[in-house]
């Protein structure tokens, strides 16, 4: 006997996951050059330059968690404006935003 689990919002979560997987495939299809992988005992990331219709992006993937983000040059430059407290706060809240999105 097997039980099938489900939850409220399951279909919406599945739809978002399919859309994100499609976006990632599209980004990888437009990768330029070889990706580089760096890691240590705490984390591993894969970084690649990709071209989009809105310009060049840096695709950053965390293979172990499946998380990824594509950042534009301005977003990357904004990282250089931060101090270590910002990055500590980011690490202290894994897999979530520092600032909650506003509900429509």
PDB file of N, CA and C in Angstrom:
ATOM      1  N   UNK A   1       0.846  -1.170   0.000  1.00  0.00           N
ATOM      2  CA  UNK A   1       0.000   0.000   0.000  1.00  0.00           C
ATOM      3  C   UNK A   1       0.895   1.238   0.000  1.00  0.00           C
ATOM      4  N   UNK A   2       0.622   2.126  -0.896  1.00  0.00           N
ATOM      5  CA  UNK A   2       1.402   3.361  -0.930  1.00  0.00           C
ATOM      6  C   UNK A   2       0.460   4.546  -0.807  1.00  0.00           C
ATOM      7  N   UNK A   3       0.928   5.556  -0.124  1.00  0.00           N
ATOM      8  CA  UNK A   3       0.149   6.777   0.046  1.00  0.00           C
ATOM      9  C   UNK A   3       0.764   7.865  -0.815  1.00  0.00           C
ATOM     10  N   UNK A   4      -0.076   8.608  -1.475  1.00  0.00           N
ATOM     11  CA  UNK A   4       0.411   9.708  -2.291  1.00  0.00           C
ATOM     12  C   UNK A   4       0.234  11.006  -1.512  1.00  0.00           C
ATOM     13  N   UNK A   5       1.338  11.700  -1.326  1.00  0.00           N
ATOM     14  CA  UNK A   5       1.297  12.954  -0.592  1.00  0.00           C
ATOM     15  C   UNK A   5       1.041  14.105  -1.553  1.00  0.00           C
ATOM     16  N   UNK A   6       0.341  15.080  -1.080  1.00  0.00           N
ATOM     17  CA  UNK A   6       0.134  16.299  -1.855  1.00  0.00           C
ATOM     18  C   UNK A   6       0.004  17.452  -0.872  1.00  0.00           C
ATOM     19  N   UNK A   7       0.132  18.658  -1.380  1.00  0.00           N
ATOM     20  CA  UNK A   7       0.036  19.811  -0.520  1.00  0.00           C
ATOM     21  C   UNK A   7      -0.615  20.961  -1.282  1.00  0.00           C
ATOM     22  N   UNK A   8      -1.107  21.910  -0.493  1.00  0.00           N
ATOM     23  CA  UNK A   8      -1.713  23.085  -1.103  1.00  0.00           C
ATOM     24  C   UNK A   8      -0.647  23.833  -1.898  1.00  0.00           C
ATOM     25  N   UNK A   9      -0.953  24.179  -3.103  1.00  0.00           N
ATOM     26  CA  UNK A   9       0.007  24.889  -3.946  1.00  0.00           C
ATOM     27  C   UNK A   9       0.946  23.981  -4.706  1.00  0.00           C
ATOM     28  N   UNK A  10       0.718  22.676  -4.640  1.00  0.00           N
ATOM     29  CA  UNK A  10       1.602  21.708  -5.284  1.00  0.00           C
ATOM     30  C   UNK A  10       1.718  21.974  -6.791  1.00  0.00           C
ATOM     31  N   UNK A  11       0.607  22.189  -7.440  1.00  0.00           N
ATOM     32  CA  UNK A  11       0.648  22.402  -8.887  1.00  0.00           C
ATOM     33  C   UNK A  11       1.367  23.700  -9.235  1.00  0.00           C
ATOM     34  N   UNK A  12       1.160  24.742  -8.433  1.00  0.00           N
ATOM     35  CA  UNK A  12       1.852  26.007  -8.672  1.00  0.00           C
ATOM     36  C   UNK A  12       3.359  25.832  -8.496  1.00  0.00           C
ATOM     37  N   UNK A  13       3.771  25.106  -7.449  1.00  0.00           N
ATOM     38  CA  UNK A  13       5.197  24.829  -7.239  1.00  0.00           C
ATOM     39  C   UNK A  13       5.775  24.070  -8.429  1.00  0.00           C
ATOM     40  N   UNK A  14       5.043  23.074  -8.923  1.00  0.00           N
ATOM     41  CA  UNK A  14       5.518  22.278 -10.061  1.00  0.00           C
ATOM     42  C   UNK A  14       5.634  23.150 -11.308  1.00  0.00           C
ATOM     43  N   UNK A  15       4.671  24.042 -11.501  1.00  0.00           N
ATOM     44  CA  UNK A  15       4.717  24.938 -12.670  1.00  0.00           C
ATOM     45  C   UNK A  15       5.918  25.872 -12.588  1.00  0.00           C
ATOM     46  N   UNK A  16       6.184  26.432 -11.406  1.00  0.00           N
ATOM     47  CA  UNK A  16       7.346  27.310 -11.225  1.00  0.00           C
ATOM     48  C   UNK A  16       8.646  26.540 -11.441  1.00  0.00           C
ATOM     49  N   UNK A  17       8.707  25.302 -10.977  1.00  0.00           N
ATOM     50  CA  UNK A  17       9.916  24.485 -11.148  1.00  0.00           C
ATOM     51  C   UNK A  17      10.153  24.184 -12.619  1.00  0.00           C
ATOM     52  N   UNK A  18       9.077  23.876 -13.359  1.00  0.00           N
ATOM     53  CA  UNK A  18       9.231  23.618 -14.805  1.00  0.00           C
ATOM     54  C   UNK A  18       9.701  24.875 -15.531  1.00  0.00           C
ATOM     55  N   UNK A  19       9.136  26.028 -15.160  1.00  0.00           N
ATOM     56  CA  UNK A  19       9.531  27.285 -15.797  1.00  0.00           C
ATOM     57  C   UNK A  19      11.008  27.602 -15.495  1.00  0.00           C
ATOM     58  N   UNK A  20      11.429  27.422 -14.242  1.00  0.00           N
ATOM     59  CA  UNK A  20      12.820  27.685 -13.868  1.00  0.00           C
ATOM     60  C   UNK A  20      13.766  26.735 -14.599  1.00  0.00           C
ATOM     61  N   UNK A  21      13.382  25.472 -14.733  1.00  0.00           N
ATOM     62  CA  UNK A  21      14.221  24.500 -15.451  1.00  0.00           C
ATOM     63  C   UNK A  21      14.356  24.899 -16.915  1.00  0.00           C
ATOM     64  N   UNK A  22      13.287  25.386 -17.503  1.00  0.00           N
ATOM     65  CA  UNK A  22      13.336  25.847 -18.887  1.00  0.00           C
ATOM     66  C   UNK A  22      14.236  27.068 -19.047  1.00  0.00           C
ATOM     67  N   UNK A  23      14.146  28.003 -18.100  1.00  0.00           N
ATOM     68  CA  UNK A  23      15.006  29.193 -18.145  1.00  0.00           C
ATOM     69  C   UNK A  23      16.479  28.791 -18.029  1.00  0.00           C
ATOM     70  N   UNK A  24      16.772  27.842 -17.143  1.00  0.00           N
ATOM     71  CA  UNK A  24      18.155  27.398 -16.963  1.00  0.00           C
ATOM     72  C   UNK A  24      18.678  26.710 -18.223  1.00  0.00           C
ATOM     73  N   UNK A  25      17.840  25.871 -18.841  1.00  0.00           N
ATOM     74  CA  UNK A  25      18.254  25.217 -20.103  1.00  0.00           C
ATOM     75  C   UNK A  25      18.572  26.261 -21.167  1.00  0.00           C
ATOM     76  N   UNK A  26      17.731  27.292 -21.259  1.00  0.00           N
ATOM     77  CA  UNK A  26      17.929  28.356 -22.253  1.00  0.00           C
ATOM     78  C   UNK A  26      19.230  29.100 -21.975  1.00  0.00           C
ATOM     79  N   UNK A  27      19.500  29.409 -20.723  1.00  0.00           N
ATOM     80  CA  UNK A  27      20.753  30.098 -20.386  1.00  0.00           C
ATOM     81  C   UNK A  27      21.957  29.227 -20.730  1.00  0.00           C
ATOM     82  N   UNK A  28      21.904  27.959 -20.361  1.00  0.00           N
ATOM     83  CA  UNK A  28      23.032  27.060 -20.651  1.00  0.00           C
ATOM     84  C   UNK A  28      23.253  26.902 -22.153  1.00  0.00           C
ATOM     85  N   UNK A  29      22.184  26.989 -22.929  1.00  0.00           N
ATOM     86  CA  UNK A  29      22.301  26.857 -24.384  1.00  0.00           C
ATOM     87  C   UNK A  29      23.068  28.025 -24.988  1.00  0.00           C
ATOM     88  N   UNK A  30      23.138  29.136 -24.270  1.00  0.00           N
ATOM     89  CA  UNK A  30      23.828  30.322 -24.780  1.00  0.00           C
ATOM     90  C   UNK A  30      25.087  30.627 -23.977  1.00  0.00           C
ATOM     91  N   UNK A  31      25.681  29.598 -23.401  1.00  0.00           N
ATOM     92  CA  UNK A  31      26.934  29.745 -22.651  1.00  0.00           C
ATOM     93  C   UNK A  31      28.067  30.049 -23.613  1.00  0.00           C
ATOM     94  N   UNK A  32      28.943  30.940 -23.194  1.00  0.00           N
ATOM     95  CA  UNK A  32      30.129  31.258 -23.988  1.00  0.00           C
ATOM     96  C   UNK A  32      31.365  30.804 -23.211  1.00  0.00           C
ATOM     97  N   UNK A  33      32.177  29.997 -23.845  1.00  0.00           N
ATOM     98  CA  UNK A  33      33.391  29.509 -23.194  1.00  0.00           C
ATOM     99  C   UNK A  33      33.100  28.434 -22.165  1.00  0.00           C
ATOM    100  N   UNK A  34      34.150  28.022 -21.526  1.00  0.00           N
ATOM    101  CA  UNK A  34      34.030  26.980 -20.512  1.00  0.00           C
ATOM    102  C   UNK A  34      33.597  27.576 -19.172  1.00  0.00           C
ATOM    103  N   UNK A  35      32.819  26.839 -18.446  1.00  0.00           N
ATOM    104  CA  UNK A  35      32.454  27.228 -17.083  1.00  0.00           C
ATOM    105  C   UNK A  35      33.623  26.915 -16.163  1.00  0.00           C
ATOM    106  N   UNK A  36      33.668  27.602 -15.051  1.00  0.00           N
ATOM    107  CA  UNK A  36      34.658  27.252 -14.039  1.00  0.00           C
ATOM    108  C   UNK A  36      33.904  26.818 -12.782  1.00  0.00           C
ATOM    109  N   UNK A  37      34.498  25.908 -12.056  1.00  0.00           N
ATOM    110  CA  UNK A  37      33.917  25.421 -10.809  1.00  0.00           C
ATOM    111  C   UNK A  37      34.898  25.710  -9.686  1.00  0.00           C
ATOM    112  N   UNK A  38      34.385  26.322  -8.636  1.00  0.00           N
ATOM    113  CA  UNK A  38      35.213  26.542  -7.453  1.00  0.00           C
ATOM    114  C   UNK A  38      34.443  26.043  -6.234  1.00  0.00           C
ATOM    115  N   UNK A  39      35.189  25.610  -5.243  1.00  0.00           N
ATOM    116  CA  UNK A  39      34.531  25.085  -4.060  1.00  0.00           C
ATOM    117  C   UNK A  39      35.478  24.957  -2.895  1.00  0.00           C
ATOM    118  N   UNK A  40      34.905  24.694  -1.768  1.00  0.00           N
ATOM    119  CA  UNK A  40      35.663  24.379  -0.564  1.00  0.00           C
ATOM    120  C   UNK A  40      34.849  23.371   0.237  1.00  0.00           C
ATOM    121  N   UNK A  41      35.148  23.220   1.519  1.00  0.00           N
ATOM    122  CA  UNK A  41      34.434  22.221   2.319  1.00  0.00           C
ATOM    123  C   UNK A  41      32.986  22.609   2.588  1.00  0.00           C
ATOM    124  N   UNK A  42      32.607  23.870   2.320  1.00  0.00           N
ATOM    125  CA  UNK A  42      31.257  24.335   2.620  1.00  0.00           C
ATOM    126  C   UNK A  42      30.358  24.478   1.394  1.00  0.00           C
ATOM    127  N   UNK A  43      30.949  24.753   0.256  1.00  0.00           N
ATOM    128  CA  UNK A  43      30.137  25.058  -0.918  1.00  0.00           C
ATOM    129  C   UNK A  43      30.905  24.782  -2.203  1.00  0.00           C
ATOM    130  N   UNK A  44      30.128  24.626  -3.270  1.00  0.00           N
ATOM    131  CA  UNK A  44      30.716  24.488  -4.603  1.00  0.00           C
ATOM    132  C   UNK A  44      29.807  25.224  -5.566  1.00  0.00           C
ATOM    133  N   UNK A  45      30.409  26.028  -6.444  1.00  0.00           N
ATOM    134  CA  UNK A  45      29.618  26.730  -7.445  1.00  0.00           C
ATOM    135  C   UNK A  45      30.244  26.564  -8.810  1.00  0.00           C
ATOM    136  N   UNK A  46      29.380  26.710  -9.811  1.00  0.00           N
ATOM    137  CA  UNK A  46      29.795  26.670 -11.217  1.00  0.00           C
ATOM    138  C   UNK A  46      29.425  28.017 -11.797  1.00  0.00           C
ATOM    139  N   UNK A  47      30.371  28.656 -12.475  1.00  0.00           N
ATOM    140  CA  UNK A  47      30.165  29.993 -13.011  1.00  0.00           C
ATOM    141  C   UNK A  47      30.414  29.969 -14.511  1.00  0.00           C
ATOM    142  N   UNK A  48      29.507  30.579 -15.261  1.00  0.00           N
ATOM    143  CA  UNK A  48      29.650  30.620 -16.722  1.00  0.00           C
ATOM    144  C   UNK A  48      29.100  31.938 -17.264  1.00  0.00           C
ATOM    145  N   UNK A  49      29.707  32.410 -18.320  1.00  0.00           N
ATOM    146  CA  UNK A  49      29.227  33.599 -19.020  1.00  0.00           C
ATOM    147  C   UNK A  49      28.176  33.148 -20.025  1.00  0.00           C
ATOM    148  N   UNK A  50      27.013  33.805 -20.003  1.00  0.00           N
ATOM    149  CA  UNK A  50      25.942  33.464 -20.936  1.00  0.00           C
ATOM    150  C   UNK A  50      25.445  34.743 -21.602  1.00  0.00           C
ATOM    151  N   UNK A  51      24.956  34.594 -22.823  1.00  0.00           N
ATOM    152  CA  UNK A  51      24.365  35.710 -23.543  1.00  0.00           C
ATOM    153  C   UNK A  51      22.850  35.569 -23.520  1.00  0.00           C
ATOM    154  N   UNK A  52      22.163  36.654 -23.224  1.00  0.00           N
ATOM    155  CA  UNK A  52      20.705  36.669 -23.258  1.00  0.00           C
ATOM    156  C   UNK A  52      20.268  37.782 -24.196  1.00  0.00           C
ATOM    157  N   UNK A  53      18.991  37.870 -24.481  1.00  0.00           N
ATOM    158  CA  UNK A  53      18.523  38.953 -25.353  1.00  0.00           C
ATOM    159  C   UNK A  53      18.682  40.319 -24.689  1.00  0.00           C
ATOM    160  N   UNK A  54      18.910  40.322 -23.372  1.00  0.00           N
ATOM    161  CA  UNK A  54      19.126  41.566 -22.634  1.00  0.00           C
ATOM    162  C   UNK A  54      20.593  41.825 -22.324  1.00  0.00           C
ATOM    163  N   UNK A  55      21.479  41.048 -22.939  1.00  0.00           N
ATOM    164  CA  UNK A  55      22.905  41.264 -22.732  1.00  0.00           C
ATOM    165  C   UNK A  55      23.572  40.113 -21.997  1.00  0.00           C
ATOM    166  N   UNK A  56      24.821  40.334 -21.669  1.00  0.00           N
ATOM    167  CA  UNK A  56      25.638  39.310 -21.022  1.00  0.00           C
ATOM    168  C   UNK A  56      25.245  39.164 -19.554  1.00  0.00           C
ATOM    169  N   UNK A  57      25.236  37.929 -19.098  1.00  0.00           N
ATOM    170  CA  UNK A  57      24.952  37.621 -17.698  1.00  0.00           C
ATOM    171  C   UNK A  57      26.009  36.632 -17.197  1.00  0.00           C
ATOM    172  N   UNK A  58      26.176  36.598 -15.885  1.00  0.00           N
ATOM    173  CA  UNK A  58      27.003  35.581 -15.260  1.00  0.00           C
ATOM    174  C   UNK A  58      26.055  34.579 -14.607  1.00  0.00           C
ATOM    175  N   UNK A  59      26.091  33.354 -15.097  1.00  0.00           N
ATOM    176  CA  UNK A  59      25.245  32.291 -14.550  1.00  0.00           C
ATOM    177  C   UNK A  59      26.008  31.614 -13.423  1.00  0.00           C
ATOM    178  N   UNK A  60      25.445  31.661 -12.231  1.00  0.00           N
ATOM    179  CA  UNK A  60      26.061  31.060 -11.051  1.00  0.00           C
ATOM    180  C   UNK A  60      25.151  29.935 -10.581  1.00  0.00           C
ATOM    181  N   UNK A  61      25.678  28.726 -10.550  1.00  0.00           N
ATOM    182  CA  UNK A  61      24.897  27.556 -10.149  1.00  0.00           C
ATOM    183  C   UNK A  61      25.535  26.874  -8.941  1.00  0.00           C
ATOM    184  N   UNK A  62      24.697  26.372  -8.064  1.00  0.00           N
ATOM    185  CA  UNK A  62      25.141  25.560  -6.928  1.00  0.00           C
ATOM    186  C   UNK A  62      24.657  24.133  -7.192  1.00  0.00           C
ATOM    187  N   UNK A  63      25.509  23.288  -7.765  1.00  0.00           N
ATOM    188  CA  UNK A  63      25.062  21.953  -8.179  1.00  0.00           C
ATOM    189  C   UNK A  63      24.429  21.117  -7.057  1.00  0.00           C
ATOM    190  N   UNK A  64      24.953  21.230  -5.851  1.00  0.00           N
ATOM    191  CA  UNK A  64      24.429  20.400  -4.761  1.00  0.00           C
ATOM    192  C   UNK A  64      22.999  20.768  -4.385  1.00  0.00           C
ATOM    193  N   UNK A  65      22.683  22.059  -4.400  1.00  0.00           N
ATOM    194  CA  UNK A  65      21.331  22.481  -4.009  1.00  0.00           C
ATOM    195  C   UNK A  65      20.401  22.664  -5.202  1.00  0.00           C
ATOM    196  N   UNK A  66      20.990  22.817  -6.397  1.00  0.00           N
ATOM    197  CA  UNK A  66      20.175  23.074  -7.574  1.00  0.00           C
ATOM    198  C   UNK A  66      19.779  24.538  -7.722  1.00  0.00           C
ATOM    199  N   UNK A  67      20.251  25.389  -6.830  1.00  0.00           N
ATOM    200  CA  UNK A  67      19.950  26.823  -6.898  1.00  0.00           C
ATOM    201  C   UNK A  67      20.799  27.467  -7.986  1.00  0.00           C
ATOM    202  N   UNK A  68      20.270  28.516  -8.619  1.00  0.00           N
ATOM    203  CA  UNK A  68      21.047  29.251  -9.612  1.00  0.00           C
ATOM    204  C   UNK A  68      20.526  30.675  -9.710  1.00  0.00           C
ATOM    205  N   UNK A  69      21.381  31.533 -10.267  1.00  0.00           N
ATOM    206  CA  UNK A  69      21.004  32.915 -10.508  1.00  0.00           C
ATOM    207  C   UNK A  69      21.816  33.408 -11.699  1.00  0.00           C
ATOM    208  N   UNK A  70      21.231  34.281 -12.483  1.00  0.00           N
ATOM    209  CA  UNK A  70      21.935  34.915 -13.591  1.00  0.00           C
ATOM    210  C   UNK A  70      21.977  36.416 -13.296  1.00  0.00           C
ATOM    211  N   UNK A  71      23.183  36.945 -13.159  1.00  0.00           N
ATOM    212  CA  UNK A  71      23.345  38.342 -12.759  1.00  0.00           C
ATOM    213  C   UNK A  71      23.884  39.183 -13.901  1.00  0.00           C
ATOM    214  N   UNK A  72      23.346  40.401 -14.026  1.00  0.00           N
ATOM    215  CA  UNK A  72      23.813  41.350 -15.039  1.00  0.00           C
ATOM    216  C   UNK A  72      25.045  42.070 -14.482  1.00  0.00           C
ATOM    217  N   UNK A  73      25.773  42.798 -15.341  1.00  0.00           N
ATOM    218  CA  UNK A  73      26.967  43.495 -14.868  1.00  0.00           C
ATOM    219  C   UNK A  73      26.688  44.455 -13.699  1.00  0.00           C
ATOM    220  N   UNK A  74      25.571  45.177 -13.733  1.00  0.00           N
ATOM    221  CA  UNK A  74      25.280  46.103 -12.631  1.00  0.00           C
ATOM    222  C   UNK A  74      25.047  45.360 -11.321  1.00  0.00           C
ATOM    223  N   UNK A  75      24.335  44.241 -11.394  1.00  0.00           N
ATOM    224  CA  UNK A  75      24.115  43.440 -10.175  1.00  0.00           C
ATOM    225  C   UNK A  75      25.435  42.904  -9.639  1.00  0.00           C
ATOM    226  N   UNK A  76      26.334  42.516 -10.539  1.00  0.00           N
ATOM    227  CA  UNK A  76      27.651  42.043 -10.100  1.00  0.00           C
ATOM    228  C   UNK A  76      28.456  43.175  -9.480  1.00  0.00           C
ATOM    229  N   UNK A  77      28.397  44.345 -10.111  1.00  0.00           N
ATOM    230  CA  UNK A  77      29.116  45.478  -9.535  1.00  0.00           C
ATOM    231  C   UNK A  77      28.564  45.824  -8.161  1.00  0.00           C
ATOM    232  N   UNK A  78      27.243  45.708  -7.998  1.00  0.00           N
ATOM    233  CA  UNK A  78      26.625  46.011  -6.703  1.00  0.00           C
ATOM    234  C   UNK A  78      27.185  45.112  -5.600  1.00  0.00           C
ATOM    235  N   UNK A  79      27.604  43.910  -5.959  1.00  0.00           N
ATOM    236  CA  UNK A  79      28.229  43.041  -4.956  1.00  0.00           C
ATOM    237  C   UNK A  79      29.498  43.663  -4.395  1.00  0.00           C
ATOM    238  N   UNK A  80      30.208  44.422  -5.247  1.00  0.00           N
ATOM    239  CA  UNK A  80      31.456  45.042  -4.782  1.00  0.00           C
ATOM    240  C   UNK A  80      31.205  46.206  -3.842  1.00  0.00           C
ATOM    241  N   UNK A  81      29.964  46.681  -3.794  1.00  0.00           N
ATOM    242  CA  UNK A  81      29.632  47.807  -2.916  1.00  0.00           C
ATOM    243  C   UNK A  81      29.291  47.326  -1.504  1.00  0.00           C
ATOM    244  N   UNK A  82      29.174  46.025  -1.305  1.00  0.00           N
ATOM    245  CA  UNK A  82      28.729  45.470  -0.026  1.00  0.00           C
ATOM    246  C   UNK A  82      29.907  45.259   0.921  1.00  0.00           C
ATOM    247  N   UNK A  83      29.579  45.170   2.196  1.00  0.00           N
ATOM    248  CA  UNK A  83      30.611  44.844   3.182  1.00  0.00           C
ATOM    249  C   UNK A  83      30.391  43.413   3.673  1.00  0.00           C
ATOM    250  N   UNK A  84      31.273  42.947   4.524  1.00  0.00           N
ATOM    251  CA  UNK A  84      31.192  41.548   4.969  1.00  0.00           C
ATOM    252  C   UNK A  84      29.917  41.275   5.773  1.00  0.00           C
ATOM    253  N   UNK A  85      29.361  42.296   6.418  1.00  0.00           N
ATOM    254  CA  UNK A  85      28.118  42.088   7.183  1.00  0.00           C
ATOM    255  C   UNK A  85      26.970  41.685   6.260  1.00  0.00           C
ATOM    256  N   UNK A  86      26.940  42.255   5.066  1.00  0.00           N
ATOM    257  CA  UNK A  86      25.891  41.887   4.116  1.00  0.00           C
ATOM    258  C   UNK A  86      26.006  40.421   3.737  1.00  0.00           C
ATOM    259  N   UNK A  87      27.224  39.995   3.435  1.00  0.00           N
ATOM    260  CA  UNK A  87      27.404  38.593   3.039  1.00  0.00           C
ATOM    261  C   UNK A  87      27.138  37.653   4.217  1.00  0.00           C
ATOM    262  N   UNK A  88      27.503  38.076   5.425  1.00  0.00           N
ATOM    263  CA  UNK A  88      27.196  37.258   6.610  1.00  0.00           C
ATOM    264  C   UNK A  88      25.692  37.113   6.780  1.00  0.00           C
ATOM    265  N   UNK A  89      24.956  38.204   6.540  1.00  0.00           N
ATOM    266  CA  UNK A  89      23.491  38.145   6.637  1.00  0.00           C
ATOM    267  C   UNK A  89      22.922  37.212   5.572  1.00  0.00           C
ATOM    268  N   UNK A  90      23.497  37.248   4.381  1.00  0.00           N
ATOM    269  CA  UNK A  90      23.028  36.358   3.313  1.00  0.00           C
ATOM    270  C   UNK A  90      23.252  34.904   3.691  1.00  0.00           C
ATOM    271  N   UNK A  91      24.409  34.601   4.233  1.00  0.00           N
ATOM    272  CA  UNK A  91      24.723  33.222   4.622  1.00  0.00           C
ATOM    273  C   UNK A  91      23.834  32.791   5.795  1.00  0.00           C
ATOM    274  N   UNK A  92      23.490  33.760   6.650  1.00  0.00           N
ATOM    275  CA  UNK A  92      22.641  33.458   7.807  1.00  0.00           C
ATOM    276  C   UNK A  92      21.200  33.160   7.446  1.00  0.00           C
ATOM    277  N   UNK A  93      20.800  33.487   6.231  1.00  0.00           N
ATOM    278  CA  UNK A  93      19.437  33.229   5.751  1.00  0.00           C
ATOM    279  C   UNK A  93      19.507  32.422   4.454  1.00  0.00           C
ATOM    280  N   UNK A  94      19.992  31.181   4.522  1.00  0.00           N
ATOM    281  CA  UNK A  94      20.161  30.405   3.288  1.00  0.00           C
ATOM    282  C   UNK A  94      18.840  30.137   2.572  1.00  0.00           C
ATOM    283  N   UNK A  95      18.931  30.122   1.253  1.00  0.00           N
ATOM    284  CA  UNK A  95      17.812  29.771   0.361  1.00  0.00           C
ATOM    285  C   UNK A  95      16.639  30.729   0.455  1.00  0.00           C
ATOM    286  N   UNK A  96      16.881  31.937   0.940  1.00  0.00           N
ATOM    287  CA  UNK A  96      15.803  32.907   1.012  1.00  0.00           C
ATOM    288  C   UNK A  96      16.325  34.308   0.792  1.00  0.00           C
ATOM    289  N   UNK A  97      15.444  35.217   0.418  1.00  0.00           N
ATOM    290  CA  UNK A  97      15.873  36.589   0.194  1.00  0.00           C
ATOM    291  C   UNK A  97      16.087  37.324   1.513  1.00  0.00           C
ATOM    292  N   UNK A  98      16.951  38.331   1.505  1.00  0.00           N
ATOM    293  CA  UNK A  98      17.126  39.180   2.679  1.00  0.00           C
ATOM    294  C   UNK A  98      15.922  40.087   2.869  1.00  0.00           C
ATOM    295  N   UNK A  99      15.334  40.469   1.744  1.00  0.00           N
ATOM    296  CA  UNK A  99      14.168  41.351   1.763  1.00  0.00           C
ATOM    297  C   UNK A  99      12.994  40.585   1.162  1.00  0.00           C
ATOM    298  N   UNK A 100      11.929  40.451   1.916  1.00  0.00           N
ATOM    299  CA  UNK A 100      10.766  39.705   1.442  1.00  0.00           C
ATOM    300  C   UNK A 100      10.109  40.428   0.271  1.00  0.00           C
ATOM    301  N   UNK A 101       9.659  39.645  -0.694  1.00  0.00           N
ATOM    302  CA  UNK A 101       8.944  40.219  -1.843  1.00  0.00           C
ATOM    303  C   UNK A 101       7.582  40.716  -1.383  1.00  0.00           C
ATOM    304  N   UNK A 102       7.163  41.822  -1.978  1.00  0.00           N
ATOM    305  CA  UNK A 102       5.846  42.361  -1.653  1.00  0.00           C
ATOM    306  C   UNK A 102       4.778  41.527  -2.353  1.00  0.00           C
ATOM    307  N   UNK A 103       3.712  41.279  -1.633  1.00  0.00           N
ATOM    308  CA  UNK A 103       2.592  40.534  -2.209  1.00  0.00           C
ATOM    309  C   UNK A 103       1.776  41.470  -3.093  1.00  0.00           C
ATOM    310  N   UNK A 104       1.339  40.992  -4.267  1.00  0.00           N
ATOM    311  CA  UNK A 104       0.523  41.860  -5.136  1.00  0.00           C
ATOM    312  C   UNK A 104      -0.842  42.116  -4.553  1.00  0.00           C
TER     313      UNK A 104
END
